mmCIF file of C-alpha atoms in Angstrom:
data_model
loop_
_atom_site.group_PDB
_atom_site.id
_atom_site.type_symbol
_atom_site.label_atom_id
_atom_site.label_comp_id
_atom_site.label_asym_id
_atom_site.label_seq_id
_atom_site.Cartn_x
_atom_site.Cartn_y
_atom_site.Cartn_z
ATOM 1 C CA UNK A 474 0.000 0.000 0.000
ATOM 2 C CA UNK A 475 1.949 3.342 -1.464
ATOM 3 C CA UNK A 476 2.204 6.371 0.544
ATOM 4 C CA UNK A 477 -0.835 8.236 -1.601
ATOM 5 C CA UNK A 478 -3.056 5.582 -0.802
ATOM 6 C CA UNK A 479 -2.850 5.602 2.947
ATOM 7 C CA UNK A 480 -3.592 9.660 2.489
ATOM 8 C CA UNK A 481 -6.304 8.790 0.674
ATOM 9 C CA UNK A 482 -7.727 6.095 3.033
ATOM 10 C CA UNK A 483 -7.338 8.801 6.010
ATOM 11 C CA UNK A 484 -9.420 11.403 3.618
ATOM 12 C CA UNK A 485 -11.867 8.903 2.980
ATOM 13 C CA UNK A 486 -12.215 6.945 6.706
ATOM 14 C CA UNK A 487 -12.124 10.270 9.091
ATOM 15 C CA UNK A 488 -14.377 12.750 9.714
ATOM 16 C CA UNK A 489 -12.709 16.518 8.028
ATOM 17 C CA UNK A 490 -10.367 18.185 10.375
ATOM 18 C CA UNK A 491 -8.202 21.093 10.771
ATOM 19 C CA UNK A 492 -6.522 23.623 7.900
ATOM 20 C CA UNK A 493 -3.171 22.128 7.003
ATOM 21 C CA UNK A 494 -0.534 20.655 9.132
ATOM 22 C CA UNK A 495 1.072 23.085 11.988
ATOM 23 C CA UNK A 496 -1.111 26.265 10.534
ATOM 24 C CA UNK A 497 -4.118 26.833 12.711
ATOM 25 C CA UNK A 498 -7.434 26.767 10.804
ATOM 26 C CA UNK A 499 -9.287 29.622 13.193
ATOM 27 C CA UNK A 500 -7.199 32.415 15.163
ATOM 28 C CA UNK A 501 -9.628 35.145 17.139
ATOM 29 C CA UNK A 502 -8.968 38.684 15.762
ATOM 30 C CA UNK A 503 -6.126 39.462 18.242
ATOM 31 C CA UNK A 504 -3.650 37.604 19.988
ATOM 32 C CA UNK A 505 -3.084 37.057 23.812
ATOM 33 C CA UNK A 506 0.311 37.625 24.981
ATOM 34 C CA UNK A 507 -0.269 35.584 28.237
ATOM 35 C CA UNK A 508 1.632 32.217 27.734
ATOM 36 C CA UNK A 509 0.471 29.215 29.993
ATOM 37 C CA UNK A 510 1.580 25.809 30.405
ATOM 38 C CA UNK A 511 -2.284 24.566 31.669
ATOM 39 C CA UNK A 512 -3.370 22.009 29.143
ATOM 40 C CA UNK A 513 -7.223 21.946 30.485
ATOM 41 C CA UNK A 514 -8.868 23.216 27.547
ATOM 42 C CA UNK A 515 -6.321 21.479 24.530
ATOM 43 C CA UNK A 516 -7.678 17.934 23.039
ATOM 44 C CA UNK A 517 -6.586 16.018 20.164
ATOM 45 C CA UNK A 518 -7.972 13.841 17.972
ATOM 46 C CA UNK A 519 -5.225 11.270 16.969
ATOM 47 C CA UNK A 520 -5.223 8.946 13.602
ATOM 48 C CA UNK A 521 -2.767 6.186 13.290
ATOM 49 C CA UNK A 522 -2.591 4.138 9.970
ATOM 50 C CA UNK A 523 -0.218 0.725 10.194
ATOM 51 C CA UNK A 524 0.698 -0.265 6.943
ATOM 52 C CA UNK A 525 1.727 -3.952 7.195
ATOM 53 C CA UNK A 526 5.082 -5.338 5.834
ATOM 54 C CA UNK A 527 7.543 -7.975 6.684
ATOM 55 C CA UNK A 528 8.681 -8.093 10.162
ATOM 56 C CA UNK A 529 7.409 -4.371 10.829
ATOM 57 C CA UNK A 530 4.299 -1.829 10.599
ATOM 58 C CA UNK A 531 4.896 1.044 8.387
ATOM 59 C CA UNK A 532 3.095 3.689 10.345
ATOM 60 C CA UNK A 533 1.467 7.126 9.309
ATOM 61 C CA UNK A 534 0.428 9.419 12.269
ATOM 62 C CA UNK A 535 -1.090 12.693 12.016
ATOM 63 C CA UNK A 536 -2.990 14.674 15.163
ATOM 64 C CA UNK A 537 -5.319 17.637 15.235
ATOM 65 C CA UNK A 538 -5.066 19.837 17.966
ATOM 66 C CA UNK A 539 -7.913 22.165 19.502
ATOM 67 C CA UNK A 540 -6.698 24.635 21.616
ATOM 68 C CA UNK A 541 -9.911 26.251 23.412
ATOM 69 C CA UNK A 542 -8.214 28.337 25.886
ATOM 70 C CA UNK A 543 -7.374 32.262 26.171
ATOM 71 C CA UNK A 544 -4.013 31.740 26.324
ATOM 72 C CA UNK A 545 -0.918 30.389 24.208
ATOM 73 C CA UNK A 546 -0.026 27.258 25.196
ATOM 74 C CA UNK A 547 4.085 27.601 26.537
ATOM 75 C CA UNK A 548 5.562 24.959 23.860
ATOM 76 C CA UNK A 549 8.154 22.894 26.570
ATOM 77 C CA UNK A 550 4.739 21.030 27.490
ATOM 78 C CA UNK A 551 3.502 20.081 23.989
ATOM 79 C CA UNK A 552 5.938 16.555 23.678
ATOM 80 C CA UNK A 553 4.788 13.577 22.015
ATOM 81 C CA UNK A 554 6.304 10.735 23.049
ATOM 82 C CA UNK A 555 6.364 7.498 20.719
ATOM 83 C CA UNK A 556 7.239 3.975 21.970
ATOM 84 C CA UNK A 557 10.269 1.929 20.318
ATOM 85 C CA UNK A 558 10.184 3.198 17.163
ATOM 86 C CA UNK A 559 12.353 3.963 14.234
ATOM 87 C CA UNK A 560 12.841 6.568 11.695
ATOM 88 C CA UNK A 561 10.275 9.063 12.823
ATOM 89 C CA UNK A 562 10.274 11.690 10.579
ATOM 90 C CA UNK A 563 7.724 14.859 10.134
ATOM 91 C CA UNK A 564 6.406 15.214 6.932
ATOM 92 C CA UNK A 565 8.158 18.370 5.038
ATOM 93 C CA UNK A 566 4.337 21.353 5.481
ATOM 94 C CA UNK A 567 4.640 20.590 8.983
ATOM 95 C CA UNK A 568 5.276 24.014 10.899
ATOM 96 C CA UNK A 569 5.398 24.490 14.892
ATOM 97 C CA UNK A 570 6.566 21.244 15.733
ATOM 98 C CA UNK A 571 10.071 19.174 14.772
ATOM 99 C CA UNK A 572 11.138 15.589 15.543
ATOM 100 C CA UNK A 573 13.666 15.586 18.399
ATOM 101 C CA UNK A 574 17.366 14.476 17.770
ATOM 102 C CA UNK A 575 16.350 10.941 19.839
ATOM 103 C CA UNK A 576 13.761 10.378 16.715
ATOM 104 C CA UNK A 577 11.325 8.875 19.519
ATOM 105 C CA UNK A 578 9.962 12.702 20.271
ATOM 106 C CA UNK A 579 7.625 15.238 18.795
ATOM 107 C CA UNK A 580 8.087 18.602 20.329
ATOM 108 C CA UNK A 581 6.456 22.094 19.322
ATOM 109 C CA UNK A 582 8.765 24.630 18.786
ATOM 110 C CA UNK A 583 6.569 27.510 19.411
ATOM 111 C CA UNK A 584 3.295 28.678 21.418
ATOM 112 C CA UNK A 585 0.301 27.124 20.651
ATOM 113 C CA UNK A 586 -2.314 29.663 20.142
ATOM 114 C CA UNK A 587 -6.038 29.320 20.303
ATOM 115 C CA UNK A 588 -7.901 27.523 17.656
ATOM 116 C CA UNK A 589 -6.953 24.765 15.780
ATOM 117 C CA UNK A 590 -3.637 22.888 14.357
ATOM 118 C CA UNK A 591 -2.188 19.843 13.729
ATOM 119 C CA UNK A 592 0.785 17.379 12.504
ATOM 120 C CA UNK A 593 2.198 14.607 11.057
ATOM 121 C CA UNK A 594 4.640 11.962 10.222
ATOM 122 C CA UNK A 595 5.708 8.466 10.085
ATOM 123 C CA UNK A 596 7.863 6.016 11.261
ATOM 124 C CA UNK A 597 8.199 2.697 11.581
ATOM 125 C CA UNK A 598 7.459 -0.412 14.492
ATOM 126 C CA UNK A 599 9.368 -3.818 14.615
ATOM 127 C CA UNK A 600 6.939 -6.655 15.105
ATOM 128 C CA UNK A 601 7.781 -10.005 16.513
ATOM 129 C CA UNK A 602 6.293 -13.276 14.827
ATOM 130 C CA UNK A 603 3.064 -11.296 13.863
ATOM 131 C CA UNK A 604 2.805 -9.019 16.706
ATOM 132 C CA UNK A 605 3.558 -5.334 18.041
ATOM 133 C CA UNK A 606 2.930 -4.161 21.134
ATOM 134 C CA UNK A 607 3.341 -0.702 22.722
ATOM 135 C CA UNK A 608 2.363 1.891 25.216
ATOM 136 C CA UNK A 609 1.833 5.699 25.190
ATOM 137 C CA UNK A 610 1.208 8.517 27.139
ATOM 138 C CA UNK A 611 -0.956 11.588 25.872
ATOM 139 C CA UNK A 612 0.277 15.197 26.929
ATOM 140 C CA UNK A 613 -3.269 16.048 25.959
ATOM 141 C CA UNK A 614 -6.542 14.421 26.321
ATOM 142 C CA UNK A 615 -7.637 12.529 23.515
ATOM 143 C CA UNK A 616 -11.313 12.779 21.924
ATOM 144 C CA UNK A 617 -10.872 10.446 19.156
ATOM 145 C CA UNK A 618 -7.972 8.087 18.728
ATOM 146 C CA UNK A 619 -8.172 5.980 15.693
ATOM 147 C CA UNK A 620 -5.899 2.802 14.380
ATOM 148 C CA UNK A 621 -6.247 1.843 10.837
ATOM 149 C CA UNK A 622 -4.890 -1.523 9.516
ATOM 150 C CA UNK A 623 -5.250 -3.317 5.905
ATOM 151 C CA UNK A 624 -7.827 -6.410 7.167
ATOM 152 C CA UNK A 625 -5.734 -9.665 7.504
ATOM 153 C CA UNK A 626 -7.089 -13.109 8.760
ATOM 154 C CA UNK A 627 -6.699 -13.478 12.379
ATOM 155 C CA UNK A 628 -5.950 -9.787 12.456
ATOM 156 C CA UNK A 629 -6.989 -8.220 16.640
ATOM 157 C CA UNK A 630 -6.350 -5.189 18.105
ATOM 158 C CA UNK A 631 -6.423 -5.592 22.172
ATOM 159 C CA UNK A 632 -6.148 -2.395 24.858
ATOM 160 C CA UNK A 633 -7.150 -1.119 28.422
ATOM 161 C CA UNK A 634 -8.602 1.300 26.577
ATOM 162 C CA UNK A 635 -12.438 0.709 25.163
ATOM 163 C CA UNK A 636 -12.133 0.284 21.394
ATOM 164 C CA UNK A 637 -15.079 -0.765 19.308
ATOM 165 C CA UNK A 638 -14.098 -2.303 15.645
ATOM 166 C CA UNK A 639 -15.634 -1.239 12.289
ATOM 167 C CA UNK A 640 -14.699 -2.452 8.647
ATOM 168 C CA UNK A 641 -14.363 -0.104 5.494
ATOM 169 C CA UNK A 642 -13.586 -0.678 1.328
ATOM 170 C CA UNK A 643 -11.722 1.431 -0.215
ATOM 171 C CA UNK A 644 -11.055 0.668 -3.899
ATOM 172 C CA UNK A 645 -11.193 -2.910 -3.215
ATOM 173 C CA UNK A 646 -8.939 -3.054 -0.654
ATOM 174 C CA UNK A 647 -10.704 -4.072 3.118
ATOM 175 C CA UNK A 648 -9.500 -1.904 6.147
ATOM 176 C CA UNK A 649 -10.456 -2.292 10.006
ATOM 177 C CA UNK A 650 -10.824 0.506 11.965
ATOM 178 C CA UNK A 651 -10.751 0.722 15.657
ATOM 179 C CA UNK A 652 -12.173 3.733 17.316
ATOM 180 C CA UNK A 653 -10.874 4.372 21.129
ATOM 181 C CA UNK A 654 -12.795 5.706 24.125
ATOM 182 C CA UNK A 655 -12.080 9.260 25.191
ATOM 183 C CA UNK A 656 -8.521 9.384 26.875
ATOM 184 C CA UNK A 657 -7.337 11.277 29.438
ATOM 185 C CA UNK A 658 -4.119 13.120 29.352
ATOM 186 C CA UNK A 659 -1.422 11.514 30.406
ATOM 187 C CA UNK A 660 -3.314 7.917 31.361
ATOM 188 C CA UNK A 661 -1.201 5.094 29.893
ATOM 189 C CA UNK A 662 -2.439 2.935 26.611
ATOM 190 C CA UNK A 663 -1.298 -0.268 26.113
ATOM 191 C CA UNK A 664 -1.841 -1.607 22.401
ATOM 192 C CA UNK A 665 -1.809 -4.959 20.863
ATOM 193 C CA UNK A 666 -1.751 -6.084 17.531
ATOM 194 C CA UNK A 667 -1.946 -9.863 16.603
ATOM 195 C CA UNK A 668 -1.834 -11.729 13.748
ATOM 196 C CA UNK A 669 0.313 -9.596 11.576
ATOM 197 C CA UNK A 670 0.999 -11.666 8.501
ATOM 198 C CA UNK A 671 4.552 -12.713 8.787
ATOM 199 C CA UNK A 672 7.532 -14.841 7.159
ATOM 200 C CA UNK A 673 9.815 -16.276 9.274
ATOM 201 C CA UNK A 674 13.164 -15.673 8.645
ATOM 202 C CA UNK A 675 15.463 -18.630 10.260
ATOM 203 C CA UNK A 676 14.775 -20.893 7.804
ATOM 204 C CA UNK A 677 16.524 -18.783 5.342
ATOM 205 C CA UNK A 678 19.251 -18.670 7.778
ATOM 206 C CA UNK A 679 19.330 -21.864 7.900
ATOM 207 C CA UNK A 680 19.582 -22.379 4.406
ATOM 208 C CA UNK A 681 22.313 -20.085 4.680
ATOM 209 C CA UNK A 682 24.447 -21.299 7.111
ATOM 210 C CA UNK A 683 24.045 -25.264 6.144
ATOM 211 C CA UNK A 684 25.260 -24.194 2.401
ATOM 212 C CA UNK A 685 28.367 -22.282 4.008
ATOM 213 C CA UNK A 686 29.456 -25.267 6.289
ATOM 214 C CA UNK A 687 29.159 -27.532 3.107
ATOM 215 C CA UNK A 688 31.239 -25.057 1.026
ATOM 216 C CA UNK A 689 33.761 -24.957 3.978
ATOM 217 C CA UNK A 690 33.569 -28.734 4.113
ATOM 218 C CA UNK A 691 34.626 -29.044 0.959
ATOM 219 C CA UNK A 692 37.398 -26.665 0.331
ATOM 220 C CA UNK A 693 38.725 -28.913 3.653
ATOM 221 C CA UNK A 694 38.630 -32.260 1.852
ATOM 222 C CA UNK A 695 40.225 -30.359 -1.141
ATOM 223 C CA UNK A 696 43.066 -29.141 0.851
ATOM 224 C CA UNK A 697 43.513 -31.673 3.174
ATOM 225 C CA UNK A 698 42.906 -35.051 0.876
ATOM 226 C CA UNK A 699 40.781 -36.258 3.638
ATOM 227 C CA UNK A 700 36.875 -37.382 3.350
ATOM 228 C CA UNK A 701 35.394 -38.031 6.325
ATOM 229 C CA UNK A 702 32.678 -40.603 6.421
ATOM 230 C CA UNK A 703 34.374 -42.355 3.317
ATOM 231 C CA UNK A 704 33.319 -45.484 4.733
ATOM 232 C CA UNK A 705 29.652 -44.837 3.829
ATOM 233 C CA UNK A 706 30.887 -45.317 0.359
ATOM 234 C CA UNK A 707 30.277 -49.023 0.319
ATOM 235 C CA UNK A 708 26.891 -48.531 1.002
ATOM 236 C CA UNK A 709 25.998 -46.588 -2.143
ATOM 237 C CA UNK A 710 22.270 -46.516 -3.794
ATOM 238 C CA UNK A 711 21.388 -48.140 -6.947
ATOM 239 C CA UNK A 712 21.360 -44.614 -9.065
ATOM 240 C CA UNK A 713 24.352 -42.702 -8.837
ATOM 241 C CA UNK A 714 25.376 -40.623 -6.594
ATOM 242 C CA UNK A 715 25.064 -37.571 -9.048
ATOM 243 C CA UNK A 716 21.401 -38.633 -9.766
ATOM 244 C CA UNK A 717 20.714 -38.754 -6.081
ATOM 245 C CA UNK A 718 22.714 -35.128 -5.385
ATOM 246 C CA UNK A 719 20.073 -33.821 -8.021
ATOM 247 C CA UNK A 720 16.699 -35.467 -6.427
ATOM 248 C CA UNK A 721 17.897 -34.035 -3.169
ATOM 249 C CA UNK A 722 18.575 -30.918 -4.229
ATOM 250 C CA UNK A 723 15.223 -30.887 -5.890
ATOM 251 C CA UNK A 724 13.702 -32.559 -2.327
ATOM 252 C CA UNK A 725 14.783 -29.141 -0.618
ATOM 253 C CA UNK A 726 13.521 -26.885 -3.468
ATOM 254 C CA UNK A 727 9.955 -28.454 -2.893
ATOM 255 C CA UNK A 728 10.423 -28.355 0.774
ATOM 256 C CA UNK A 729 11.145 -25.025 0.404
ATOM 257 C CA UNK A 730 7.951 -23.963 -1.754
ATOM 258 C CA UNK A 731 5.725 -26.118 0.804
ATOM 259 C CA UNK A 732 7.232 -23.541 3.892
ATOM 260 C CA UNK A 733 6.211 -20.652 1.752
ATOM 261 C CA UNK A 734 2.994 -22.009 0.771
ATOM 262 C CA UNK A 735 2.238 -22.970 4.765
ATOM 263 C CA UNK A 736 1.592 -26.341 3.725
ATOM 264 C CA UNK A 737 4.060 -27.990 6.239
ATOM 265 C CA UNK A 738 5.170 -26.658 9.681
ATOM 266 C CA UNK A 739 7.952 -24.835 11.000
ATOM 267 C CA UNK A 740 9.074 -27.819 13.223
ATOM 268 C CA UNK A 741 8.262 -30.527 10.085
ATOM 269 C CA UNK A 742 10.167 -28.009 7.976
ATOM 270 C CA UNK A 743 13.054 -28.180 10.453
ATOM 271 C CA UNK A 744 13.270 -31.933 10.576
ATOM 272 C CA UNK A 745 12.929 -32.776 6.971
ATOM 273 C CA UNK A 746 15.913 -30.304 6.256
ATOM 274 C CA UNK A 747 18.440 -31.229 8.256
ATOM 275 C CA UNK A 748 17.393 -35.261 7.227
ATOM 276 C CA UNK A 749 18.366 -34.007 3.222
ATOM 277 C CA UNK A 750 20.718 -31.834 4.228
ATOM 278 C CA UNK A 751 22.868 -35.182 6.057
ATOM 279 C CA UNK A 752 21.826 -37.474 2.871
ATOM 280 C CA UNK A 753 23.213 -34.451 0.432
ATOM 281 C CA UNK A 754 26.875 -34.464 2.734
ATOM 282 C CA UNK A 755 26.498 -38.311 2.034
ATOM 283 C CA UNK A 756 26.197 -38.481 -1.528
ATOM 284 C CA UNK A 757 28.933 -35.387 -1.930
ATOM 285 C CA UNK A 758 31.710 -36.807 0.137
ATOM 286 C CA UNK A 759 30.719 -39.861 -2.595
ATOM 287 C CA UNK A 760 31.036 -37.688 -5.367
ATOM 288 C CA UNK A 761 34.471 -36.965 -3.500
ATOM 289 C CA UNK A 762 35.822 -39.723 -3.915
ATOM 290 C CA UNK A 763 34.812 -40.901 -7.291
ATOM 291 C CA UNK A 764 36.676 -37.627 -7.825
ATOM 292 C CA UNK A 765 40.293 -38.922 -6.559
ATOM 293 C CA UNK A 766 39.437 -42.456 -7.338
ATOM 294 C CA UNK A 767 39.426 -41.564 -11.624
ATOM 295 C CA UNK A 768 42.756 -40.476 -11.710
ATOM 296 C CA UNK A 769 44.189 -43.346 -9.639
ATOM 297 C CA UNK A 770 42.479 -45.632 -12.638
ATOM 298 C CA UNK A 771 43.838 -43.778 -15.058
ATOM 299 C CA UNK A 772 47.722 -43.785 -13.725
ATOM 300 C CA UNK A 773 47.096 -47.472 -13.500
#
C-alpha cells in the first residue's frame, strides 16, 4: 500500500479536520500575549494508519489539535512521546513542531495559540512473529484516537482502553478501523496487535548457514585429501550418486515452496531439512571420492 493511498484512506475513513498541518485553521482577531503551560482546555484527535510489511508496521500518524483556551499554550509542554520506534520523521508542510534528535519525540517549537492545528509523520514499528505491542502517554486528552490496519485473517487489536471495531472498502482493498474511548491526558495505553501476517526468517538462515558449512567442508577435503565418512561409500544406492545429489537438491527446493505455501510446519520443515541436508553431505563426500578415485584408474 503506497504512501498516496494511505492519504487517501485517512481522507476517505475520518471525519474533516483542521486547515493544514502546523497552521491553525481559526485564530480570534487578536492575539493574547499571556503564555500558559495549563493544558485543560487542549484535546486532540489522533489517527494512526499501520501499513503492514515484513517483520514491521509502516506507520502514518497525524494529530489535530484544539486549543480552546485564552491563552498560548508555553511549547516545553507540547511533547509527544512514541514507543520503540524507528525513523520518525515529520512530513516536510509541517510548521510548529520538529522531531527531536532521539527520533522517539515530537516537540512544538513555538506557542500554541487558540484555535486549531495539527501534525504529522511516520515512522516505523518492529513486530515479533506477527505481533507489536506498545504503550503511550498523551500530553493532551484525547477525543478520538483511531488505528487503521489493511484487514488480515486473524488480524486483533487488544487495549485497556475501550475500542469498538468497524470495517471499510476502499477501492477494493478491506480496512479495520478501531475507534478508542475518550482518553485522558497523560493515562497510559497499552496496544496490541496480533496476527500480523509474517515470514519467518530462520529458515533462510538456515539455508544459509548449512550451504556455508558444506562449502567450507569441501574446500577442507580439497586441501587436506581427507573425506570423512568415506566409509559410507560401500553402502551406495542403486542410481548414482550424481542422480541422487540432483533429487535431493530438488527434495529441498519443494520443501522449500511447501514452507512458503504454509503447507508444512515450521518444526516438520526443520526436521525434513536437516534429514536431506545429512543425505546431500552423504552423496557429496561420494562424489568426492569418485573424484580422486578416476585419476588413480587412469595412472594405472
Amino acid at each position: 500500500m503506497s504512501h498516496s493511498l494511505l492519504a487517501l484512506a485517512a481522507a476517505l475513513l475520518l471525519p474533516a479536520q483542521g486547515g493544514p498541518p502546523g497552521q491553525p485553521a481559526s485564530q480570534p482577531a487578536s492575539q493574547p500575549g499571556a503564555i500558559t503551560k495549563d493544558l485543560t482546555g487542549v484535546s486532540a484527535q489522533v489517527t494512526v494508519i499501520h501499513e503492514l510489511g515484513d517483520q514491521a508496521l509502516r506507520t502514518q500518524e497525524s494529530w489535530t489539535i484544539a486549543h480552546n483556551g485564552s491563552a498560548a499554550i508555553d511549547p516545553s509542554v507540547l511533547t509527544v512521546q512514541y514507543p520503540a520506534i524507528r525513523l520518525l520523521k515529520l512530513d516536510d508542510d509541517v510548521q510548529g513542531f520538529e522531531a527531536a534528535e532521539d527520533r522517539q519525540t515530537v516537540k512544538a517549537t513555538r506557542p500554541l495559540s487558540p484555535g486549531m492545528g495539527s501534525f504529522a509523520g511516520a515512522y516505523i514499528l518492529d513486530t515479533q512473529r506477527g505481533t507489536a505491542s506498545y504503550k503511550r502517554r498523551f500530553p493532551v486528552e484525547v477525543e478520538v484516537l483511531r488505528v487503521i490496519l489493511e484487514e488480515a485473517p486473524n488480524l486483533s487489536v487488544t487495549s485497556n482502553i475501550e475500542a469498538t471495531r468497524r470495517n471499510r472498502d476502499l477501492n477494493g482493498i478491506k480496512f479495520a478501523i478501531w475507534d478508542f474511548a475518550r482518553i485522558p491526558a497523560n493515562q497510559e495505553v497499552s496496544i496490541e496487535i496480533k496476527g500480523i501476517p509474517y515470514k519467518p526468517v530462520w529458515p533462510t538462515q538456515l539455508t544459509m548457514l548449512i550451504g556455508a558449512l558444506i562449502v567450507l567442508w569441501a574446500f577442507w577435503a580439497v586441501r587436506s585429501g581427507k573425506v570423512p565418512g568415506g566409509e559410507l561409500s560401500s553402502s551406495k544406492s542403486p542410481l548414482s550418486a550424481g542422480a541422487r545429489k540432483d533429487r535431493i537438491l530438488r527434495a529441498i527446493e519443494l520443501l522449500d515452496e511447501d514452507l512458503d505455501r504454509e503447507k508444512v510446519s515450521e518444526n516438520r520443515y526443520k526436521r525434513r531439512h536437516e534429514d536431506l541436508t545429512r543425505q546431500l553431505a552423504v552423496v557429496l563426500r561420494e562424489l568426492d571420492l569418485e573424484g580422486q578415485a578416476q585419476p588413480a584408474a587412469r595412472k594405472e
